[in-house]
Short mmCIF file of N, CA and C in Angstrom, two decimals:
data_model
loop_
_atom_site.label_atom_id
_atom_site.label_comp_id
_atom_site.label_asym_id
_atom_site.label_seq_id
_atom_site.Cartn_x
_atom_site.Cartn_y
_atom_site.Cartn_z
N MET A 1 64.69 83.05 36.72
CA MET A 1 65.97 82.36 36.54
C MET A 1 66.83 83.13 37.29
N THR A 2 67.97 82.15 38.26
CA THR A 2 68.87 82.50 37.55
C THR A 2 69.83 81.89 37.70
N LEU A 3 71.05 82.44 37.16
CA LEU A 3 71.69 81.69 36.52
C LEU A 3 72.72 82.27 37.09
N ASN A 4 74.02 80.59 36.53
CA ASN A 4 75.06 80.02 37.46
C ASN A 4 76.17 81.19 36.68
N ILE A 5 76.11 82.55 37.38
CA ILE A 5 77.13 83.75 35.96
C ILE A 5 78.71 82.33 36.06
N ASN A 6 78.63 81.45 36.84
CA ASN A 6 80.38 80.77 36.69
C ASN A 6 80.78 79.77 35.65
N ASP A 7 79.52 79.50 35.50
CA ASP A 7 79.28 78.89 34.29
C ASP A 7 78.40 78.49 32.78
N ILE A 8 78.99 79.14 32.15
CA ILE A 8 78.81 79.51 30.85
C ILE A 8 78.22 78.35 29.80
N ASN A 9 78.51 76.57 30.46
CA ASN A 9 78.11 75.60 30.53
C ASN A 9 76.60 75.46 30.24
N TYR A 10 75.63 76.32 30.55
CA TYR A 10 74.57 76.12 31.37
C TYR A 10 74.08 77.14 29.68
N ALA A 11 74.74 77.96 29.26
CA ALA A 11 74.34 78.95 27.59
C ALA A 11 74.01 77.11 27.06
N ASN A 12 74.92 77.14 27.15
CA ASN A 12 75.68 76.47 25.77
C ASN A 12 74.31 74.59 25.76
N GLU A 13 74.39 74.03 27.20
CA GLU A 13 73.24 72.66 27.00
C GLU A 13 72.10 73.11 26.87
N MET A 14 71.52 74.84 26.46
CA MET A 14 70.08 74.77 26.41
C MET A 14 69.73 74.51 24.97
N ASN A 15 68.25 74.04 25.20
CA ASN A 15 68.07 74.11 23.76
C ASN A 15 68.04 75.40 22.83
N GLU A 16 67.43 75.74 21.63
CA GLU A 16 67.11 76.27 20.72
C GLU A 16 66.00 77.46 21.55
N HIS A 17 64.80 76.95 21.93
CA HIS A 17 63.07 77.64 22.07
C HIS A 17 64.03 78.37 23.74
N ALA A 18 64.18 77.60 24.44
CA ALA A 18 65.00 78.28 25.49
C ALA A 18 66.13 79.13 25.96
N PHE A 19 66.48 79.31 24.84
CA PHE A 19 67.94 79.80 24.87
C PHE A 19 67.73 81.42 24.41
N VAL A 20 66.44 81.01 22.94
CA VAL A 20 66.08 82.99 22.17
C VAL A 20 64.86 83.39 23.66
N THR A 21 64.33 82.21 24.28
CA THR A 21 63.60 82.68 25.11
C THR A 21 64.30 83.57 26.36
N LEU A 22 65.32 82.60 26.43
CA LEU A 22 65.80 83.46 28.14
C LEU A 22 66.97 85.03 26.99
N PHE A 23 67.33 84.60 25.90
CA PHE A 23 68.66 86.02 25.73
C PHE A 23 68.09 86.99 24.46
N GLY A 24 66.59 86.77 23.64
CA GLY A 24 66.08 86.92 22.77
C GLY A 24 65.65 89.32 22.74
N CYS A 25 65.87 88.87 24.28
CA CYS A 25 65.49 89.99 25.20
C CYS A 25 66.78 91.73 24.62
N LEU A 26 68.26 91.13 25.08
CA LEU A 26 69.30 91.15 24.95
C LEU A 26 69.42 92.61 23.72
N PHE A 27 68.99 92.59 22.62
CA PHE A 27 68.32 93.55 21.52
C PHE A 27 67.14 93.54 21.27
N GLU A 28 66.17 94.46 21.20
CA GLU A 28 65.17 95.25 21.37
C GLU A 28 64.69 94.70 20.66
N ASP A 29 63.43 93.68 20.96
CA ASP A 29 62.85 92.74 20.07
C ASP A 29 62.72 92.36 19.09
N SER A 30 64.42 92.13 19.51
CA SER A 30 65.01 91.41 18.00
C SER A 30 65.70 89.69 18.53
N PRO A 31 64.77 88.46 18.48
CA PRO A 31 65.59 87.04 18.93
C PRO A 31 65.88 87.16 18.11
N TRP A 32 66.14 87.16 16.60
CA TRP A 32 66.69 86.90 16.16
C TRP A 32 68.61 87.00 16.37
N VAL A 33 69.09 87.59 16.86
CA VAL A 33 70.04 87.72 17.18
C VAL A 33 70.88 86.82 17.91
N ALA A 34 69.74 86.17 19.25
CA ALA A 34 69.56 85.28 19.96
C ALA A 34 70.14 83.50 19.33
N LYS A 35 69.23 83.32 18.23
CA LYS A 35 68.49 82.35 17.40
C LYS A 35 70.15 82.23 16.29
N GLU A 36 70.24 83.14 16.14
CA GLU A 36 71.91 83.22 15.34
C GLU A 36 72.56 83.17 16.30
N ALA A 37 73.08 83.61 17.40
CA ALA A 37 74.07 82.83 17.97
C ALA A 37 74.01 82.20 18.90
N TRP A 38 72.96 80.87 18.95
CA TRP A 38 72.98 80.17 19.45
C TRP A 38 72.59 78.57 18.16
N GLN A 39 72.72 79.06 16.77
CA GLN A 39 72.60 78.26 15.43
C GLN A 39 74.57 78.24 15.14
N THR A 40 75.30 79.52 15.66
CA THR A 40 76.81 79.71 15.02
C THR A 40 77.37 79.90 15.73
N GLY A 41 76.98 80.34 17.25
CA GLY A 41 78.22 80.82 18.01
C GLY A 41 78.79 79.76 18.61
N LYS A 42 77.81 78.83 18.85
CA LYS A 42 78.20 77.65 20.15
C LYS A 42 79.65 76.73 20.09
N PRO A 43 79.95 76.70 20.90
CA PRO A 43 80.47 76.27 21.93
C PRO A 43 80.74 77.74 22.58
N PHE A 44 79.81 78.65 23.83
CA PHE A 44 80.52 79.74 23.97
C PHE A 44 80.91 79.59 25.21
N HIS A 45 82.51 80.11 24.72
CA HIS A 45 83.18 80.36 26.01
C HIS A 45 83.36 80.84 26.91
N SER A 46 82.36 82.08 26.84
CA SER A 46 82.39 82.91 29.24
C SER A 46 81.13 83.61 28.21
N TRP A 47 80.65 84.32 28.99
CA TRP A 47 79.12 84.38 29.45
C TRP A 47 79.70 85.77 28.25
N GLU A 48 80.92 86.66 28.20
CA GLU A 48 81.76 87.86 26.90
C GLU A 48 81.58 87.17 25.80
N HIS A 49 82.06 86.05 25.62
CA HIS A 49 81.83 85.70 24.03
C HIS A 49 80.75 85.49 24.00
N LEU A 50 79.42 85.21 24.85
CA LEU A 50 78.22 85.21 23.91
C LEU A 50 77.73 86.47 23.66
N TYR A 51 78.13 87.61 24.82
CA TYR A 51 77.40 89.09 24.22
C TYR A 51 78.67 89.42 22.56
N GLU A 52 79.74 88.85 22.91
CA GLU A 52 80.92 89.29 21.68
C GLU A 52 80.03 88.41 20.25
N VAL A 53 79.76 87.54 20.32
CA VAL A 53 79.10 86.40 19.21
C VAL A 53 77.95 87.47 18.84
N MET A 54 77.05 88.25 19.64
CA MET A 54 75.83 88.62 18.95
C MET A 54 76.20 89.74 18.97
N VAL A 55 77.23 90.38 19.25
CA VAL A 55 77.54 91.60 18.55
C VAL A 55 78.33 91.80 16.79
N ILE A 56 79.06 90.59 16.58
CA ILE A 56 79.24 90.63 16.23
C ILE A 56 78.01 90.00 14.30
N ILE A 57 77.31 89.44 15.01
CA ILE A 57 75.97 89.55 14.63
C ILE A 57 75.53 90.14 14.14
N VAL A 58 75.30 91.01 15.26
CA VAL A 58 74.51 92.69 14.61
C VAL A 58 75.46 94.03 13.38
N ARG A 59 76.77 93.46 13.70
CA ARG A 59 77.75 93.76 12.84
C ARG A 59 77.31 93.25 11.40
N SER A 60 77.36 92.54 11.54
CA SER A 60 77.58 91.87 10.66
C SER A 60 76.16 91.58 9.07
N ALA A 61 75.30 92.26 10.09
CA ALA A 61 73.62 92.64 9.40
C ALA A 61 73.65 93.22 8.13
N SER A 62 72.92 93.44 7.66
CA SER A 62 72.51 94.09 6.14
C SER A 62 71.70 95.80 7.47
N GLU A 63 72.53 96.05 6.16
CA GLU A 63 71.82 97.27 6.28
C GLU A 63 70.56 98.19 6.63
N GLY A 64 69.92 97.16 5.72
CA GLY A 64 68.15 97.52 6.50
C GLY A 64 68.23 95.87 7.82
N THR A 65 68.64 95.60 8.06
CA THR A 65 68.66 94.93 8.41
C THR A 65 68.74 95.76 10.09
N LYS A 66 69.99 96.39 10.16
CA LYS A 66 70.61 97.44 11.29
C LYS A 66 69.64 98.63 11.55
N LEU A 67 68.79 98.41 10.07
CA LEU A 67 68.10 100.06 10.63
C LEU A 67 66.58 100.06 11.21
N GLN A 68 66.52 98.59 10.98
CA GLN A 68 64.79 97.69 11.23
C GLN A 68 65.63 98.40 13.27
N LEU A 69 66.73 97.11 13.21
CA LEU A 69 66.73 97.33 14.87
C LEU A 69 67.03 98.10 15.14
N LEU A 70 67.18 99.18 14.68
CA LEU A 70 66.93 101.30 15.81
C LEU A 70 66.03 101.57 15.42
N ARG A 71 64.73 101.43 14.70
CA ARG A 71 63.76 101.99 14.73
C ARG A 71 62.27 100.44 15.41
N LEU A 72 62.81 99.50 16.11
CA LEU A 72 62.13 99.29 17.30
C LEU A 72 62.67 99.35 19.00
N HIS A 73 63.31 100.38 18.51
CA HIS A 73 63.69 101.38 19.43
C HIS A 73 62.37 102.13 19.84
N PRO A 74 62.13 102.80 21.57
CA PRO A 74 60.85 103.02 21.69
C PRO A 74 61.33 105.03 21.49
N ASP A 75 60.56 106.30 21.43
CA ASP A 75 61.19 107.26 21.91
C ASP A 75 61.15 107.51 23.11
N LEU A 76 62.23 107.79 23.63
CA LEU A 76 62.36 108.24 25.30
C LEU A 76 61.05 109.17 25.94
N GLY A 77 60.42 108.68 26.75
CA GLY A 77 59.60 109.55 26.93
C GLY A 77 58.52 109.43 26.35
N ALA A 78 58.30 108.18 25.53
CA ALA A 78 57.30 108.25 24.57
C ALA A 78 55.60 107.58 25.91
N LYS A 79 54.75 107.62 25.89
CA LYS A 79 53.56 106.86 26.56
C LYS A 79 53.34 106.20 25.32
N ILE A 80 53.95 105.36 24.66
CA ILE A 80 53.64 103.94 24.35
C ILE A 80 54.01 102.56 24.89
N ARG A 81 53.33 101.91 24.14
CA ARG A 81 53.86 100.13 24.73
C ARG A 81 54.98 99.73 24.24
N MET A 82 56.29 99.49 25.28
CA MET A 82 57.14 99.32 24.94
C MET A 82 57.68 97.47 25.51
N SER A 83 58.68 97.52 25.45
CA SER A 83 59.20 95.79 25.96
C SER A 83 59.32 95.93 27.95
N ASN A 84 59.47 95.80 28.44
CA ASN A 84 59.44 95.85 29.82
C ASN A 84 60.71 96.24 29.66
N HIS A 85 62.04 95.59 29.46
CA HIS A 85 63.33 96.13 29.62
C HIS A 85 63.29 97.43 28.82
N SER A 86 62.83 98.16 29.11
CA SER A 86 62.58 99.37 28.25
C SER A 86 61.50 99.89 29.23
N VAL A 87 61.17 99.85 29.92
CA VAL A 87 59.96 100.78 30.58
C VAL A 87 61.40 100.46 31.75
N ARG A 88 61.23 99.92 32.29
CA ARG A 88 62.46 99.15 33.60
C ARG A 88 63.45 100.25 33.21
N GLU A 89 64.14 100.40 31.86
CA GLU A 89 65.40 101.43 31.91
C GLU A 89 65.21 102.92 32.15
N GLN A 90 63.60 102.83 31.33
CA GLN A 90 63.25 104.48 30.88
C GLN A 90 62.79 105.20 32.66
N ARG A 91 62.41 104.25 33.40
CA ARG A 91 61.82 104.47 34.07
C ARG A 91 63.19 104.61 35.27
N GLY A 92 64.14 104.28 34.92
CA GLY A 92 65.16 104.73 36.02
C GLY A 92 65.95 105.75 35.86
N ALA A 93 65.65 106.06 34.70
CA ALA A 93 65.82 107.44 34.26
C ALA A 93 64.86 108.30 33.93
N GLY A 94 64.16 108.45 35.14
CA GLY A 94 63.13 109.89 35.30
C GLY A 94 61.90 109.31 34.19
N LEU A 95 62.31 108.53 32.71
CA LEU A 95 61.61 109.21 31.80
C LEU A 95 59.82 109.31 31.62
N ASP A 96 59.95 107.74 33.01
CA ASP A 96 58.10 107.73 33.14
C ASP A 96 57.13 108.87 33.71
N ASP A 97 58.05 110.21 34.22
CA ASP A 97 57.61 110.52 34.90
C ASP A 97 57.71 112.04 34.86
N LEU A 98 57.37 112.57 33.37
CA LEU A 98 57.72 113.50 33.04
C LEU A 98 56.78 114.39 33.16
N GLU A 99 57.58 116.19 33.00
CA GLU A 99 56.64 117.38 33.59
C GLU A 99 55.54 117.21 32.28
N PRO A 100 54.82 118.01 31.89
CA PRO A 100 54.11 118.42 30.51
C PRO A 100 55.40 118.99 29.94
N ARG A 101 55.84 120.26 30.12
CA ARG A 101 57.18 120.42 29.27
C ARG A 101 57.92 120.15 29.11
N GLU A 102 58.88 119.11 29.56
CA GLU A 102 59.73 118.15 29.45
C GLU A 102 58.93 117.07 28.19
N TYR A 103 57.75 116.76 29.06
CA TYR A 103 57.43 115.55 27.87
C TYR A 103 57.46 116.27 26.34
N GLU A 104 56.83 117.77 26.63
CA GLU A 104 56.88 118.14 24.89
C GLU A 104 58.24 118.44 24.49
N GLU A 105 59.28 118.48 25.19
CA GLU A 105 60.76 119.05 24.76
C GLU A 105 61.17 117.21 24.34
N PHE A 106 61.16 116.66 25.24
CA PHE A 106 61.42 115.60 24.47
C PHE A 106 60.40 114.41 23.25
N SER A 107 59.44 115.07 23.31
CA SER A 107 58.34 114.66 21.97
C SER A 107 58.81 115.25 20.57
N GLU A 108 59.28 117.10 21.64
CA GLU A 108 59.94 117.50 19.81
C GLU A 108 60.89 116.76 19.84
N LEU A 109 62.14 116.58 20.23
CA LEU A 109 63.12 116.26 20.02
C LEU A 109 63.56 115.30 19.02
N ASN A 110 61.88 113.72 20.30
CA ASN A 110 62.54 113.19 19.01
C ASN A 110 61.88 113.24 17.89
N ARG A 111 60.70 113.47 17.92
CA ARG A 111 60.33 113.98 16.06
C ARG A 111 61.61 114.72 15.46
N THR A 112 62.10 115.30 15.49
CA THR A 112 63.03 116.48 14.78
C THR A 112 64.30 115.52 14.85
N TYR A 113 64.46 115.17 15.29
CA TYR A 113 66.01 113.45 16.04
C TYR A 113 65.83 112.63 14.57
N THR A 114 63.83 112.05 14.27
CA THR A 114 63.69 111.15 13.59
C THR A 114 63.18 111.44 12.50
N ALA A 115 63.18 112.90 12.18
CA ALA A 115 62.69 112.90 10.70
C ALA A 115 64.41 113.77 9.85
N LYS A 116 65.34 114.13 10.83
CA LYS A 116 66.64 113.64 9.92
C LYS A 116 67.58 112.91 9.83
N PHE A 117 67.49 111.55 11.29
CA PHE A 117 68.74 110.59 10.85
C PHE A 117 67.58 109.17 10.43
N GLY A 118 66.10 108.59 10.63
CA GLY A 118 65.06 107.40 9.88
C GLY A 118 64.75 106.80 11.06
N PHE A 119 65.76 106.86 12.11
CA PHE A 119 65.48 106.05 13.79
C PHE A 119 65.59 107.26 14.76
N PRO A 120 64.75 106.22 15.97
CA PRO A 120 64.59 107.50 17.53
C PRO A 120 65.87 107.18 17.77
N PHE A 121 66.22 108.11 18.66
CA PHE A 121 66.85 108.38 19.06
C PHE A 121 67.55 107.57 20.98
N ILE A 122 68.50 106.64 20.55
CA ILE A 122 68.84 105.63 21.28
C ILE A 122 70.09 105.95 22.33
N ILE A 123 69.98 105.91 23.07
CA ILE A 123 71.40 105.97 24.73
C ILE A 123 70.86 104.84 24.97
N ALA A 124 71.90 104.43 26.34
CA ALA A 124 71.81 103.54 27.06
C ALA A 124 71.69 104.62 28.21
N VAL A 125 70.37 104.62 28.72
CA VAL A 125 70.10 105.57 29.78
C VAL A 125 70.43 105.57 31.68
N LYS A 126 71.17 103.77 32.02
CA LYS A 126 71.23 103.52 32.50
C LYS A 126 72.73 104.79 33.38
N GLY A 127 71.89 105.13 34.71
CA GLY A 127 73.32 106.09 35.03
C GLY A 127 73.20 107.69 35.28
N LYS A 128 72.15 107.24 33.44
CA LYS A 128 71.60 109.22 33.37
C LYS A 128 70.54 109.24 33.90
N SER A 129 70.45 111.10 33.84
CA SER A 129 69.35 111.63 34.14
C SER A 129 68.60 112.02 32.83
N LYS A 130 67.35 112.24 33.02
CA LYS A 130 66.61 113.67 32.16
C LYS A 130 67.23 114.68 31.68
N ASP A 131 68.28 114.86 32.48
CA ASP A 131 68.89 116.26 31.82
C ASP A 131 69.51 115.99 31.41
N ASP A 132 70.45 114.76 31.30
CA ASP A 132 71.34 114.69 30.07
C ASP A 132 71.28 113.44 29.49
N ILE A 133 70.17 113.36 29.16
CA ILE A 133 69.41 112.63 28.21
C ILE A 133 69.16 113.68 26.78
N LEU A 134 68.18 114.22 27.65
CA LEU A 134 68.05 116.02 27.26
C LEU A 134 69.37 116.35 27.04
N GLN A 135 70.11 116.97 27.45
CA GLN A 135 71.10 117.25 26.54
C GLN A 135 72.44 116.30 25.35
N ALA A 136 72.10 115.32 26.02
CA ALA A 136 73.02 114.43 24.30
C ALA A 136 71.82 113.68 23.39
N MET A 137 70.56 114.12 23.23
CA MET A 137 69.87 115.03 22.12
C MET A 137 70.04 115.56 21.08
N LYS A 138 70.04 117.09 21.84
CA LYS A 138 70.22 118.02 21.61
C LYS A 138 71.47 117.84 21.00
N GLN A 139 72.71 117.96 21.31
CA GLN A 139 73.94 117.96 21.03
C GLN A 139 74.03 116.05 19.57
N ARG A 140 73.92 115.07 20.04
CA ARG A 140 73.03 114.30 19.09
C ARG A 140 72.57 115.14 18.04
N SER A 141 71.55 115.53 17.66
CA SER A 141 70.83 116.25 17.12
C SER A 141 71.88 116.46 15.78
N THR A 142 72.87 117.57 16.29
CA THR A 142 73.40 118.23 14.99
C THR A 142 75.07 117.44 14.57
N ASN A 143 74.64 115.83 14.87
CA ASN A 143 75.51 115.11 14.00
C ASN A 143 75.80 114.93 12.81
N HIS A 144 75.90 114.56 11.95
CA HIS A 144 76.04 114.26 10.60
C HIS A 144 75.31 112.79 10.64
N ALA A 145 75.31 112.39 9.01
CA ALA A 145 74.45 111.51 9.20
C ALA A 145 75.07 109.93 9.96
N GLU A 146 76.56 109.39 9.22
CA GLU A 146 77.36 108.73 9.41
C GLU A 146 77.46 108.38 11.14
N ALA A 147 78.05 108.79 11.43
CA ALA A 147 78.24 109.99 12.80
C ALA A 147 76.99 109.70 13.85
N GLU A 148 75.86 109.54 13.48
CA GLU A 148 75.29 109.32 14.25
C GLU A 148 74.41 107.93 13.75
N TRP A 149 74.24 107.17 12.90
CA TRP A 149 74.09 105.50 12.82
C TRP A 149 75.69 104.72 13.19
N THR A 150 76.63 105.18 14.08
CA THR A 150 77.43 103.91 14.23
C THR A 150 77.50 104.90 15.54
N GLN A 151 76.92 105.98 16.56
CA GLN A 151 76.73 106.19 17.97
C GLN A 151 75.44 105.54 17.99
N ALA A 152 74.54 105.30 17.14
CA ALA A 152 73.34 104.52 17.95
C ALA A 152 73.50 103.23 18.25
N LEU A 153 73.94 102.31 16.76
CA LEU A 153 74.26 100.99 17.07
C LEU A 153 75.22 100.85 18.41
N SER A 154 76.34 101.48 18.64
CA SER A 154 77.25 101.74 19.25
C SER A 154 76.30 101.60 20.76
N GLU A 155 75.27 102.20 20.58
CA GLU A 155 74.14 102.56 22.45
C GLU A 155 73.19 101.62 22.54
N VAL A 156 72.75 101.03 21.15
CA VAL A 156 71.88 99.42 21.08
C VAL A 156 73.32 97.67 21.67
N GLU A 157 74.88 98.45 20.92
CA GLU A 157 75.28 96.96 21.89
C GLU A 157 75.29 97.33 23.21
N LYS A 158 76.00 98.49 23.76
CA LYS A 158 75.37 99.54 25.51
C LYS A 158 74.40 98.95 25.82
N ILE A 159 73.21 98.49 25.34
CA ILE A 159 72.10 98.57 25.97
C ILE A 159 72.13 96.97 26.39
N ALA A 160 72.62 96.48 25.65
CA ALA A 160 72.72 94.96 25.18
C ALA A 160 72.81 94.55 26.50
N ALA A 161 74.77 94.88 26.83
CA ALA A 161 75.13 94.47 27.61
C ALA A 161 74.56 94.48 29.01
N ILE A 162 74.36 95.35 29.43
CA ILE A 162 73.29 95.92 30.07
C ILE A 162 72.49 95.01 30.68
N ARG A 163 71.96 94.49 30.04
CA ARG A 163 70.49 93.62 29.81
C ARG A 163 71.19 92.56 30.33
N LEU A 164 72.09 91.79 29.40
CA LEU A 164 72.73 91.08 30.13
C LEU A 164 73.07 90.57 31.51
N GLU A 165 74.05 92.00 31.10
CA GLU A 165 73.79 91.48 32.72
C GLU A 165 73.68 91.75 33.82
N LYS A 166 72.82 92.79 33.61
CA LYS A 166 70.97 92.41 34.79
C LYS A 166 70.94 90.86 34.77
N LEU A 167 70.37 90.72 33.44
CA LEU A 167 69.76 88.78 33.86
C LEU A 167 70.99 87.72 33.83
N LEU A 168 72.70 87.86 34.27
CA LEU A 168 73.76 87.09 35.12
C LEU A 168 73.13 86.90 36.81
N HIS A 169 72.75 88.85 36.70
CA HIS A 169 72.52 89.27 38.11
C HIS A 169 71.67 88.96 38.95
N ASN A 170 70.08 88.22 38.13
CA ASN A 170 69.58 87.56 38.18
C ASN A 170 68.30 89.47 38.53
N ASN A 171 68.54 90.18 37.77
CA ASN A 171 67.74 92.42 37.96
C ASN A 171 67.30 92.04 36.65
N GLU A 172 66.42 90.73 35.92
CA GLU A 172 65.55 91.37 35.30
C GLU A 172 64.98 91.97 34.65
#
């Protein structure tokens, strides 16, 4: 589907089902964000406004809902079923082709991180290499829980922005 990136009215004129189907992928397996945006945020004045409405919805969610959102993200480098967006994003960072040693290192860091924080390590991987991500995992694993909670939610917002940008430029 090609979006007219100059005309936000395209989104404003969609019915709820079409809107949620198209924008429900921005936040990992969380179409509720798009549904609430459609129900409460219209009319959108720009694509940036649509994104801002969605971010406000996530930021306004309960701690439990935010935790569920974080837990929907797959472990980086894991060989598990994940959304098409996550598959493409991880492939772009080379995480789909890890050597056995790298796979073990990522797996161990994922386990340690999740045990400490209660949710998987989340980072917007666009423009990052395997080594960049590995270093970030090691560094962020030393964070205090509150700082890492804030960082993880910030990364979720970055991922959503990247996905919206790709969608607007027909690079789903």
